[in-house]
Amino acid sequence: MSEATPGTRSWTGVAAHVGLMSVYGLPTSFALNVRELDLLYNIAATDTTKLDWDSVSQVDSLAVHGIDHTLDLQVSGSLDLDISGFVLAAGSFEVTKQSGLTIADGTISLTNASLLTVELSSVYLFVGLNGAFTRDADNIVTGLDTTQAVGFGVSGASLDLAIVSEATPGTRSWTGVAAHVGLMSVYGLPTSFALNVRELDLLYNIAATDTTKLDWDSVSQVDSLAVHGIDHTLDLQVSGSLDLDISGFVLAAGSFEVTKQSGLTIADGTISLTNASLLTVELSSVYLFVGSTGRSRGMRTTS
Amino acid sequence: MTGLDTTQAVGFGVSGASLDLAIVSEATPGTRSWTGVAAHVGLMSVYGLPTSFALNVRELDLLYNIAATDTTKLDWDSVSQVDSLAVHGIDHTLDLQVSGSLDLDISGFVLAAAVLR
């Protein structure tokens, strides 16, 4: 869209979709598919203004109508890669770059800020021998088949990454990371050995260069992301559960949560601290056996 | 995971255990830190010994309040940030508390049971 002369500004909106992108004719042991790839691209005019395409009635019938004025670029889709069963990777992704945002968390207030988000979901990863995907009727990956596999696998994983940057000349940026792994296992080892990590969750709040941290749970622009659960006092939190069985000689299982917080005001009536930090380690439902012929009820080595 | 099946086992086992550890550190340039530990073991047993021998430790609880280098101790039950943790039960006057019960049976010749507090 161009303005009338003598104006020289023009605004460009791009919306592209690819149903399936594949490589063909390579050895059957190699497969790479990109599905449902969507691109939205909002190109600013020379004065850096961007059009709010979803308010432009003349493009109602076009896919560019979905482009908001804060959006710079968005790419989404799903991908699966199979290299001879040695490396399997699959998952959905969405990368979004926005700018011109007003972001406020109650303490930090930014205008004309930019936000980059990366979302990975339904991620499956295997590295080893004889791994395979399970697929539905549409050939969409639904999981890992590790029946004959020897190696390391991750199922049901996701990652949300958000980076907020202040407008120039400011150079500060704040990063939030939220990751989840449904199951992390080793496969194909002797049946007497099992190691599983389940429901692993990570929250990570990376401070700006001035050591300020964002209160992500007050940032409306990340409402739909898991980083929205990150409080400004949180530095790092890792939680999950683990079970280990070594030939029945050593059995260990339990849930854990490790949390590091900072910027706390802690007072017990006598001792008063500001900007204090707190590290907590919680282990629960712990079972331990050392000996012979022990067996843990409910232990499973496959997903 | 719901428990240990020790039907055929010979060894040492712990069930229903938990641990809460909290460390508070003051901001730099301060170097003091305070540590609270709360641990619980539902059952600690030896398995597979002759049936005539039994040793069980039950409901073992430990509370440990580790002072800072200036010997001050934190009143953990007044620290709101650890409300959800078992260390919240540690008073500033407490140094260490261990409690639980024990039973021992040696072929019926020696029987002992006690509650430790």
Short mmCIF file of N, CA, C and O in Angstrom, two decimals, chain A residues 155-281:
data_model
loop_
_atom_site.label_atom_id
_atom_site.label_comp_id
_atom_site.label_asym_id
_atom_site.label_seq_id
_atom_site.Cartn_x
_atom_site.Cartn_y
_atom_site.Cartn_z
N SER A 155 10.51 -37.06 25.09
CA SER A 155 9.14 -37.02 24.56
C SER A 155 8.33 -35.93 25.25
O SER A 155 8.56 -35.62 26.42
N GLY A 156 7.39 -35.38 24.50
CA GLY A 156 6.46 -34.42 25.08
C GLY A 156 7.14 -33.19 25.65
O GLY A 156 6.78 -32.72 26.72
N ALA A 157 8.11 -32.68 24.91
CA ALA A 157 8.85 -31.52 25.41
C ALA A 157 8.33 -30.22 24.79
O ALA A 157 7.71 -30.22 23.72
N SER A 158 8.57 -29.14 25.49
CA SER A 158 8.19 -27.82 24.96
C SER A 158 9.14 -26.78 25.51
O SER A 158 9.81 -26.99 26.53
N LEU A 159 9.20 -25.67 24.80
CA LEU A 159 10.06 -24.57 25.22
C LEU A 159 9.38 -23.26 24.87
O LEU A 159 8.88 -23.09 23.75
N ASP A 160 9.34 -22.36 25.82
CA ASP A 160 8.89 -20.99 25.57
C ASP A 160 10.02 -20.06 25.95
O ASP A 160 10.51 -20.10 27.08
N LEU A 161 10.41 -19.24 25.00
CA LEU A 161 11.48 -18.27 25.24
C LEU A 161 10.94 -16.90 24.87
O LEU A 161 10.33 -16.73 23.81
N ALA A 162 11.16 -15.92 25.74
CA ALA A 162 10.72 -14.55 25.45
C ALA A 162 11.85 -13.59 25.78
O ALA A 162 12.47 -13.70 26.84
N ILE A 163 12.10 -12.68 24.86
CA ILE A 163 13.14 -11.66 25.08
C ILE A 163 12.52 -10.29 24.86
O ILE A 163 12.03 -9.99 23.76
N VAL A 164 12.53 -9.48 25.89
CA VAL A 164 12.04 -8.10 25.79
C VAL A 164 13.25 -7.17 25.71
O VAL A 164 14.16 -7.27 26.53
N SER A 165 13.23 -6.29 24.72
CA SER A 165 14.33 -5.33 24.56
C SER A 165 13.76 -3.93 24.59
O SER A 165 12.74 -3.64 23.95
N GLU A 166 14.45 -3.05 25.33
CA GLU A 166 13.98 -1.67 25.36
C GLU A 166 14.40 -0.93 24.08
O GLU A 166 15.31 -1.37 23.38
N ALA A 167 13.69 0.16 23.81
CA ALA A 167 13.97 0.93 22.58
C ALA A 167 15.33 1.60 22.68
O ALA A 167 15.80 1.92 23.78
N THR A 168 15.97 1.76 21.54
CA THR A 168 17.23 2.49 21.52
C THR A 168 16.97 3.93 21.97
O THR A 168 15.88 4.44 21.71
N PRO A 169 17.92 4.58 22.64
CA PRO A 169 19.32 4.14 22.82
C PRO A 169 19.51 3.15 23.96
O PRO A 169 20.65 2.78 24.24
N GLY A 170 18.44 2.73 24.61
CA GLY A 170 18.58 1.74 25.67
C GLY A 170 19.13 0.44 25.13
O GLY A 170 18.89 0.09 23.97
N THR A 171 19.83 -0.29 25.95
CA THR A 171 20.44 -1.55 25.50
C THR A 171 20.02 -2.73 26.37
O THR A 171 20.49 -3.84 26.18
N ARG A 172 19.12 -2.46 27.31
CA ARG A 172 18.75 -3.54 28.24
C ARG A 172 17.80 -4.54 27.57
O ARG A 172 16.98 -4.15 26.73
N SER A 173 17.93 -5.78 27.95
CA SER A 173 16.98 -6.80 27.50
C SER A 173 16.77 -7.79 28.63
O SER A 173 17.67 -8.02 29.45
N TRP A 174 15.60 -8.35 28.66
CA TRP A 174 15.21 -9.31 29.70
C TRP A 174 14.76 -10.60 29.02
O TRP A 174 14.03 -10.53 28.01
N THR A 175 15.18 -11.72 29.57
CA THR A 175 14.88 -13.00 28.93
C THR A 175 14.18 -13.94 29.92
O THR A 175 14.62 -14.06 31.07
N GLY A 176 13.12 -14.54 29.47
CA GLY A 176 12.42 -15.55 30.26
C GLY A 176 12.41 -16.86 29.50
O GLY A 176 12.18 -16.88 28.29
N VAL A 177 12.68 -17.95 30.20
CA VAL A 177 12.70 -19.27 29.57
C VAL A 177 11.83 -20.21 30.40
O VAL A 177 11.95 -20.25 31.63
N ALA A 178 10.95 -20.92 29.74
CA ALA A 178 10.14 -21.96 30.40
C ALA A 178 10.21 -23.21 29.53
O ALA A 178 9.86 -23.16 28.35
N ALA A 179 10.71 -24.29 30.10
CA ALA A 179 10.85 -25.53 29.34
C ALA A 179 10.20 -26.68 30.10
O ALA A 179 10.14 -26.67 31.34
N HIS A 180 9.70 -27.62 29.35
CA HIS A 180 9.06 -28.80 29.95
C HIS A 180 9.48 -30.04 29.17
O HIS A 180 9.53 -30.00 27.93
N VAL A 181 9.78 -31.10 29.88
CA VAL A 181 10.07 -32.39 29.25
C VAL A 181 9.17 -33.43 29.91
O VAL A 181 9.25 -33.63 31.13
N GLY A 182 8.30 -34.03 29.12
CA GLY A 182 7.39 -35.03 29.68
C GLY A 182 8.13 -36.27 30.16
O GLY A 182 7.92 -36.76 31.26
N LEU A 183 9.04 -36.75 29.31
CA LEU A 183 9.79 -37.97 29.66
C LEU A 183 11.16 -37.92 28.98
O LEU A 183 11.26 -37.66 27.79
N MET A 184 12.18 -38.17 29.77
CA MET A 184 13.54 -38.26 29.26
C MET A 184 14.07 -39.62 29.69
O MET A 184 14.11 -39.92 30.88
N SER A 185 14.43 -40.47 28.72
CA SER A 185 14.80 -41.84 29.06
C SER A 185 16.00 -42.31 28.26
O SER A 185 16.31 -41.77 27.19
N VAL A 186 16.64 -43.35 28.78
CA VAL A 186 17.61 -44.09 27.98
C VAL A 186 16.94 -45.40 27.61
O VAL A 186 16.20 -45.99 28.40
N TYR A 187 17.19 -45.84 26.38
CA TYR A 187 16.52 -47.03 25.86
C TYR A 187 17.55 -48.07 25.42
O TYR A 187 18.65 -47.72 25.00
N GLY A 188 17.14 -49.32 25.49
CA GLY A 188 17.93 -50.39 24.90
C GLY A 188 19.07 -50.87 25.77
O GLY A 188 19.83 -51.74 25.37
N LEU A 189 19.19 -50.30 26.93
CA LEU A 189 20.21 -50.82 27.85
C LEU A 189 19.68 -52.13 28.42
O LEU A 189 18.51 -52.47 28.24
N PRO A 190 20.53 -52.89 29.07
CA PRO A 190 20.03 -54.15 29.65
C PRO A 190 18.75 -53.89 30.43
O PRO A 190 18.60 -52.85 31.08
N THR A 191 17.82 -54.83 30.33
CA THR A 191 16.51 -54.63 30.95
C THR A 191 16.63 -54.37 32.44
O THR A 191 15.71 -53.86 33.07
N SER A 192 17.76 -54.75 32.98
CA SER A 192 17.94 -54.56 34.42
C SER A 192 18.32 -53.13 34.76
O SER A 192 18.46 -52.80 35.93
N PHE A 193 18.49 -52.28 33.74
CA PHE A 193 18.86 -50.89 34.01
C PHE A 193 17.77 -49.96 33.47
O PHE A 193 17.35 -50.09 32.32
N ALA A 194 17.33 -49.07 34.29
CA ALA A 194 16.32 -48.11 33.84
C ALA A 194 16.59 -46.76 34.48
O ALA A 194 16.90 -46.67 35.67
N LEU A 195 16.51 -45.73 33.67
CA LEU A 195 16.65 -44.36 34.18
C LEU A 195 15.62 -43.50 33.46
O LEU A 195 15.61 -43.42 32.23
N ASN A 196 14.75 -42.89 34.22
CA ASN A 196 13.71 -42.02 33.64
C ASN A 196 13.64 -40.71 34.42
O ASN A 196 13.68 -40.72 35.65
N VAL A 197 13.53 -39.65 33.68
CA VAL A 197 13.24 -38.35 34.29
C VAL A 197 11.90 -37.91 33.72
O VAL A 197 11.71 -37.90 32.50
N ARG A 198 10.98 -37.59 34.60
CA ARG A 198 9.61 -37.30 34.16
C ARG A 198 9.18 -35.91 34.60
O ARG A 198 9.58 -35.42 35.65
N GLU A 199 8.36 -35.30 33.75
CA GLU A 199 7.74 -34.01 34.07
C GLU A 199 8.77 -32.99 34.56
O GLU A 199 8.59 -32.33 35.58
N LEU A 200 9.83 -32.92 33.80
CA LEU A 200 10.90 -31.97 34.13
C LEU A 200 10.46 -30.56 33.70
O LEU A 200 10.09 -30.34 32.54
N ASP A 201 10.51 -29.62 34.62
CA ASP A 201 10.13 -28.24 34.32
C ASP A 201 11.25 -27.30 34.69
O ASP A 201 11.88 -27.44 35.74
N LEU A 202 11.47 -26.34 33.81
CA LEU A 202 12.50 -25.33 34.05
C LEU A 202 11.90 -23.95 33.86
O LEU A 202 11.22 -23.70 32.86
N LEU A 203 12.14 -23.06 34.81
CA LEU A 203 11.80 -21.64 34.67
C LEU A 203 13.08 -20.86 34.93
O LEU A 203 13.75 -21.09 35.93
N TYR A 204 13.37 -19.92 34.03
CA TYR A 204 14.65 -19.21 34.14
C TYR A 204 14.39 -17.75 33.80
O TYR A 204 13.87 -17.42 32.74
N ASN A 205 14.76 -16.89 34.74
CA ASN A 205 14.54 -15.45 34.58
C ASN A 205 15.89 -14.76 34.47
O ASN A 205 16.59 -14.61 35.47
N ILE A 206 16.25 -14.36 33.27
CA ILE A 206 17.58 -13.78 33.05
C ILE A 206 17.50 -12.27 33.14
O ILE A 206 16.74 -11.62 32.41
N ALA A 207 18.28 -11.71 34.06
CA ALA A 207 18.24 -10.28 34.32
C ALA A 207 18.90 -9.47 33.21
O ALA A 207 19.70 -9.99 32.42
N ALA A 208 18.54 -8.19 33.15
CA ALA A 208 19.20 -7.26 32.23
C ALA A 208 20.58 -6.90 32.79
O ALA A 208 20.94 -7.30 33.90
N THR A 209 21.32 -6.15 32.01
CA THR A 209 22.69 -5.81 32.42
C THR A 209 22.71 -4.96 33.69
O THR A 209 23.72 -4.93 34.39
N ASP A 210 21.60 -4.28 33.99
CA ASP A 210 21.55 -3.50 35.22
C ASP A 210 21.02 -4.33 36.38
O ASP A 210 20.62 -3.79 37.41
N THR A 211 20.96 -5.62 36.19
CA THR A 211 20.53 -6.64 37.19
C THR A 211 19.03 -6.62 37.48
O THR A 211 18.57 -7.39 38.33
N THR A 212 18.27 -5.76 36.80
CA THR A 212 16.82 -5.80 37.00
C THR A 212 16.25 -7.05 36.33
O THR A 212 16.75 -7.51 35.31
N LYS A 213 15.18 -7.56 36.94
CA LYS A 213 14.49 -8.71 36.36
C LYS A 213 13.04 -8.34 36.09
O LYS A 213 12.45 -7.55 36.83
N LEU A 214 12.51 -8.91 35.06
CA LEU A 214 11.13 -8.61 34.68
C LEU A 214 10.17 -9.52 35.47
O LEU A 214 10.48 -10.68 35.74
N ASP A 215 9.04 -8.95 35.84
CA ASP A 215 7.98 -9.73 36.49
C ASP A 215 7.09 -10.26 35.37
O ASP A 215 6.07 -9.66 35.02
N TRP A 216 7.50 -11.38 34.80
CA TRP A 216 6.83 -11.89 33.60
C TRP A 216 5.35 -12.17 33.82
O TRP A 216 4.56 -12.12 32.88
N ASP A 217 4.98 -12.49 35.07
CA ASP A 217 3.55 -12.77 35.28
C ASP A 217 2.71 -11.50 35.25
O ASP A 217 1.48 -11.57 35.37
N SER A 218 3.35 -10.34 35.09
CA SER A 218 2.61 -9.08 34.93
C SER A 218 2.73 -8.52 33.52
O SER A 218 2.28 -7.41 33.26
N VAL A 219 3.36 -9.28 32.63
CA VAL A 219 3.54 -8.82 31.25
C VAL A 219 2.44 -9.44 30.39
O VAL A 219 2.47 -10.62 30.08
N SER A 220 1.48 -8.62 30.02
CA SER A 220 0.29 -9.15 29.34
C SER A 220 0.63 -9.76 27.98
O SER A 220 -0.06 -10.67 27.52
N GLN A 221 1.70 -9.27 27.35
CA GLN A 221 2.04 -9.77 26.01
C GLN A 221 2.49 -11.23 26.00
O GLN A 221 2.59 -11.83 24.93
N VAL A 222 2.79 -11.79 27.17
CA VAL A 222 3.20 -13.20 27.20
C VAL A 222 2.19 -14.05 27.97
O VAL A 222 2.52 -15.13 28.47
N ASP A 223 0.97 -13.55 28.04
CA ASP A 223 -0.10 -14.26 28.76
C ASP A 223 -0.24 -15.73 28.36
O ASP A 223 -0.54 -16.59 29.18
N SER A 224 -0.03 -15.99 27.07
CA SER A 224 -0.28 -17.34 26.56
C SER A 224 0.95 -18.24 26.67
O SER A 224 0.89 -19.41 26.30
N LEU A 225 2.04 -17.69 27.15
CA LEU A 225 3.28 -18.48 27.22
C LEU A 225 3.55 -18.95 28.65
O LEU A 225 3.12 -18.32 29.62
N ALA A 226 4.31 -20.01 28.76
CA ALA A 226 4.63 -20.55 30.09
C ALA A 226 5.54 -19.61 30.87
O ALA A 226 5.57 -19.68 32.10
N VAL A 227 6.24 -18.72 30.21
CA VAL A 227 7.09 -17.77 30.94
C VAL A 227 6.24 -16.82 31.77
O VAL A 227 6.76 -16.15 32.68
N HIS A 228 4.94 -16.76 31.48
CA HIS A 228 4.05 -15.90 32.26
C HIS A 228 4.01 -16.33 33.73
O HIS A 228 3.60 -15.56 34.59
N GLY A 229 4.49 -17.53 34.02
CA GLY A 229 4.52 -18.01 35.40
C GLY A 229 5.75 -17.56 36.18
O GLY A 229 5.93 -17.97 37.33
N ILE A 230 6.59 -16.74 35.56
CA ILE A 230 7.85 -16.36 36.21
C ILE A 230 7.68 -15.05 36.96
O ILE A 230 7.40 -14.01 36.36
N ASP A 231 7.88 -15.10 38.26
CA ASP A 231 7.81 -13.93 39.11
C ASP A 231 9.15 -13.18 39.06
O ASP A 231 10.19 -13.77 38.76
N HIS A 232 9.12 -11.87 39.39
CA HIS A 232 10.35 -11.08 39.28
C HIS A 232 11.40 -11.48 40.32
O HIS A 232 12.57 -11.17 40.17
N THR A 233 10.99 -12.18 41.37
CA THR A 233 11.97 -12.62 42.37
C THR A 233 12.65 -13.93 41.96
O THR A 233 13.68 -14.28 42.51
N LEU A 234 12.07 -14.61 41.00
CA LEU A 234 12.61 -15.92 40.62
C LEU A 234 13.84 -15.78 39.72
O LEU A 234 13.84 -15.00 38.77
N ASP A 235 14.87 -16.52 40.05
CA ASP A 235 16.03 -16.62 39.16
C ASP A 235 15.96 -17.90 38.35
O ASP A 235 16.08 -17.88 37.13
N LEU A 236 15.77 -19.01 39.04
CA LEU A 236 15.80 -20.31 38.37
C LEU A 236 14.99 -21.30 39.18
O LEU A 236 15.05 -21.31 40.41
N GLN A 237 14.24 -22.12 38.50
CA GLN A 237 13.51 -23.21 39.17
C GLN A 237 13.54 -24.45 38.28
O GLN A 237 13.25 -24.36 37.08
N VAL A 238 13.92 -25.56 38.86
CA VAL A 238 13.94 -26.84 38.15
C VAL A 238 13.17 -27.84 39.00
O VAL A 238 13.42 -27.96 40.20
N SER A 239 12.23 -28.54 38.40
CA SER A 239 11.48 -29.53 39.16
C SER A 239 11.18 -30.74 38.27
O SER A 239 11.26 -30.65 37.03
N GLY A 240 10.87 -31.83 38.88
CA GLY A 240 10.55 -33.04 38.13
C GLY A 240 10.62 -34.25 39.04
O GLY A 240 10.67 -34.12 40.27
N SER A 241 10.60 -35.41 38.43
CA SER A 241 10.76 -36.64 39.22
C SER A 241 11.70 -37.57 38.46
O SER A 241 11.86 -37.46 37.23
N LEU A 242 12.31 -38.45 39.19
CA LEU A 242 13.36 -39.32 38.63
C LEU A 242 13.21 -40.72 39.22
O LEU A 242 12.86 -40.86 40.39
N ASP A 243 13.44 -41.72 38.40
CA ASP A 243 13.55 -43.07 38.94
C ASP A 243 14.70 -43.80 38.28
O ASP A 243 14.95 -43.65 37.09
N LEU A 244 15.40 -44.55 39.09
CA LEU A 244 16.61 -45.26 38.66
C LEU A 244 16.55 -46.67 39.21
O LEU A 244 16.23 -46.88 40.37
N ASP A 245 16.85 -47.64 38.35
CA ASP A 245 16.88 -49.04 38.77
C ASP A 245 18.13 -49.67 38.16
O ASP A 245 18.25 -49.79 36.94
N ILE A 246 19.09 -50.03 38.99
CA ILE A 246 20.30 -50.69 38.52
C ILE A 246 20.25 -52.13 38.98
O ILE A 246 20.60 -52.45 40.13
N SER A 247 19.74 -52.96 38.08
CA SER A 247 19.69 -54.41 38.33
C SER A 247 19.02 -54.78 39.64
O SER A 247 19.29 -55.85 40.20
N GLY A 248 18.19 -53.92 40.15
CA GLY A 248 17.54 -54.22 41.42
C GLY A 248 18.46 -54.04 42.61
O GLY A 248 18.02 -54.17 43.75
N PHE A 249 19.73 -53.74 42.35
CA PHE A 249 20.66 -53.53 43.45
C PHE A 249 20.50 -52.13 44.05
O PHE A 249 20.59 -51.95 45.25
N VAL A 250 20.33 -51.19 43.17
CA VAL A 250 20.11 -49.81 43.62
C VAL A 250 18.82 -49.31 43.00
O VAL A 250 18.68 -49.29 41.77
N LEU A 251 17.87 -48.96 43.83
CA LEU A 251 16.62 -48.36 43.37
C LEU A 251 16.51 -46.99 44.03
O LEU A 251 16.69 -46.87 45.24
N ALA A 252 16.23 -46.01 43.23
CA ALA A 252 16.05 -44.67 43.78
C ALA A 252 14.95 -43.98 42.99
O ALA A 252 14.89 -44.08 41.76
N ALA A 253 14.08 -43.31 43.68
CA ALA A 253 13.02 -42.58 43.01
C ALA A 253 12.60 -41.41 43.90
O ALA A 253 12.74 -41.46 45.13
N GLY A 254 12.09 -40.39 43.26
CA GLY A 254 11.61 -39.25 44.03
C GLY A 254 11.34 -38.05 43.16
O GLY A 254 11.67 -38.05 41.97
N SER A 255 10.71 -37.08 43.75
CA SER A 255 10.44 -35.82 43.06
C SER A 255 11.34 -34.75 43.65
O SER A 255 11.72 -34.82 44.83
N PHE A 256 11.67 -33.77 42.83
CA PHE A 256 12.57 -32.72 43.30
C PHE A 256 12.12 -31.36 42.78
O PHE A 256 11.45 -31.26 41.74
N GLU A 257 12.49 -30.34 43.52
CA GLU A 257 12.27 -28.96 43.07
C GLU A 257 13.37 -28.10 43.68
O GLU A 257 13.53 -28.07 44.90
N VAL A 258 14.10 -27.45 42.82
CA VAL A 258 15.17 -26.55 43.26
C VAL A 258 14.81 -25.15 42.78
O VAL A 258 14.52 -24.94 41.59
N THR A 259 14.80 -24.21 43.70
CA THR A 259 14.38 -22.84 43.37
C THR A 259 15.41 -21.85 43.88
O THR A 259 15.83 -21.93 45.04
N LYS A 260 15.79 -20.93 43.02
CA LYS A 260 16.69 -19.85 43.43
C LYS A 260 15.95 -18.53 43.21
O LYS A 260 15.48 -18.24 42.12
N GLN A 261 15.83 -17.75 44.30
CA GLN A 261 15.18 -16.45 44.22
C GLN A 261 16.14 -15.37 44.71
O GLN A 261 17.05 -15.64 45.49
N SER A 262 15.90 -14.15 44.29
CA SER A 262 16.73 -13.04 44.76
C SER A 262 15.87 -11.78 44.81
O SER A 262 14.72 -11.77 44.36
N GLY A 263 16.47 -10.73 45.40
CA GLY A 263 15.73 -9.48 45.54
C GLY A 263 14.63 -9.55 46.58
O GLY A 263 13.64 -8.81 46.51
N LEU A 264 14.81 -10.42 47.54
CA LEU A 264 13.77 -10.66 48.56
C LEU A 264 13.97 -9.78 49.79
O LEU A 264 15.10 -9.46 50.16
N THR A 265 12.89 -9.42 50.39
CA THR A 265 12.92 -8.80 51.71
C THR A 265 12.53 -9.88 52.71
O THR A 265 11.41 -10.40 52.66
N ILE A 266 13.47 -10.23 53.56
CA ILE A 266 13.24 -11.31 54.51
C ILE A 266 13.41 -10.77 55.92
O ILE A 266 14.41 -10.12 56.24
N ALA A 267 12.42 -11.01 56.74
CA ALA A 267 12.46 -10.52 58.12
C ALA A 267 11.84 -11.58 59.01
O ALA A 267 10.78 -12.12 58.71
N ASP A 268 12.52 -11.88 60.11
CA ASP A 268 11.98 -12.87 61.05
C ASP A 268 11.64 -12.25 62.40
O ASP A 268 11.40 -12.96 63.37
N GLY A 269 11.65 -10.92 62.46
CA GLY A 269 11.36 -10.22 63.71
C GLY A 269 12.62 -9.72 64.38
O GLY A 269 12.59 -8.75 65.13
N THR A 270 13.73 -10.35 64.07
CA THR A 270 15.02 -9.92 64.63
C THR A 270 16.00 -9.58 63.50
O THR A 270 16.57 -8.50 63.44
N ILE A 271 16.14 -10.52 62.61
CA ILE A 271 17.03 -10.32 61.45
C ILE A 271 16.20 -9.76 60.31
O ILE A 271 15.14 -10.29 59.97
N SER A 272 16.68 -8.67 59.73
CA SER A 272 15.95 -8.06 58.62
C SER A 272 16.91 -7.88 57.45
O SER A 272 17.97 -7.27 57.58
N LEU A 273 16.52 -8.42 56.30
CA LEU A 273 17.40 -8.40 55.13
C LEU A 273 16.66 -7.81 53.95
O LEU A 273 15.47 -8.08 53.75
N THR A 274 17.36 -7.02 53.17
CA THR A 274 16.80 -6.55 51.90
C THR A 274 17.68 -7.07 50.78
O THR A 274 18.89 -7.27 50.96
N ASN A 275 17.05 -7.28 49.65
CA ASN A 275 17.77 -7.79 48.48
C ASN A 275 18.47 -9.12 48.78
O ASN A 275 19.54 -9.40 48.25
N ALA A 276 17.84 -9.90 49.62
CA ALA A 276 18.42 -11.20 49.99
C ALA A 276 18.09 -12.24 48.94
O ALA A 276 17.18 -12.08 48.12
N SER A 277 18.84 -13.33 48.96
CA SER A 277 18.55 -14.43 48.05
C SER A 277 18.17 -15.67 48.86
O SER A 277 18.56 -15.81 50.02
N LEU A 278 17.41 -16.53 48.22
CA LEU A 278 16.92 -17.74 48.88
C LEU A 278 17.05 -18.91 47.92
O LEU A 278 16.55 -18.86 46.80
N LEU A 279 17.74 -19.94 48.37
CA LEU A 279 17.83 -21.19 47.61
C LEU A 279 17.07 -22.26 48.38
O LEU A 279 17.33 -22.46 49.57
N THR A 280 16.13 -22.90 47.72
CA THR A 280 15.41 -24.00 48.37
C THR A 280 15.56 -25.27 47.53
O THR A 280 15.55 -25.23 46.30
N VAL A 281 15.71 -26.38 48.24
CA VAL A 281 15.77 -27.69 47.61
C VAL A 281 14.71 -28.55 48.27
O VAL A 281 14.70 -28.69 49.50
#
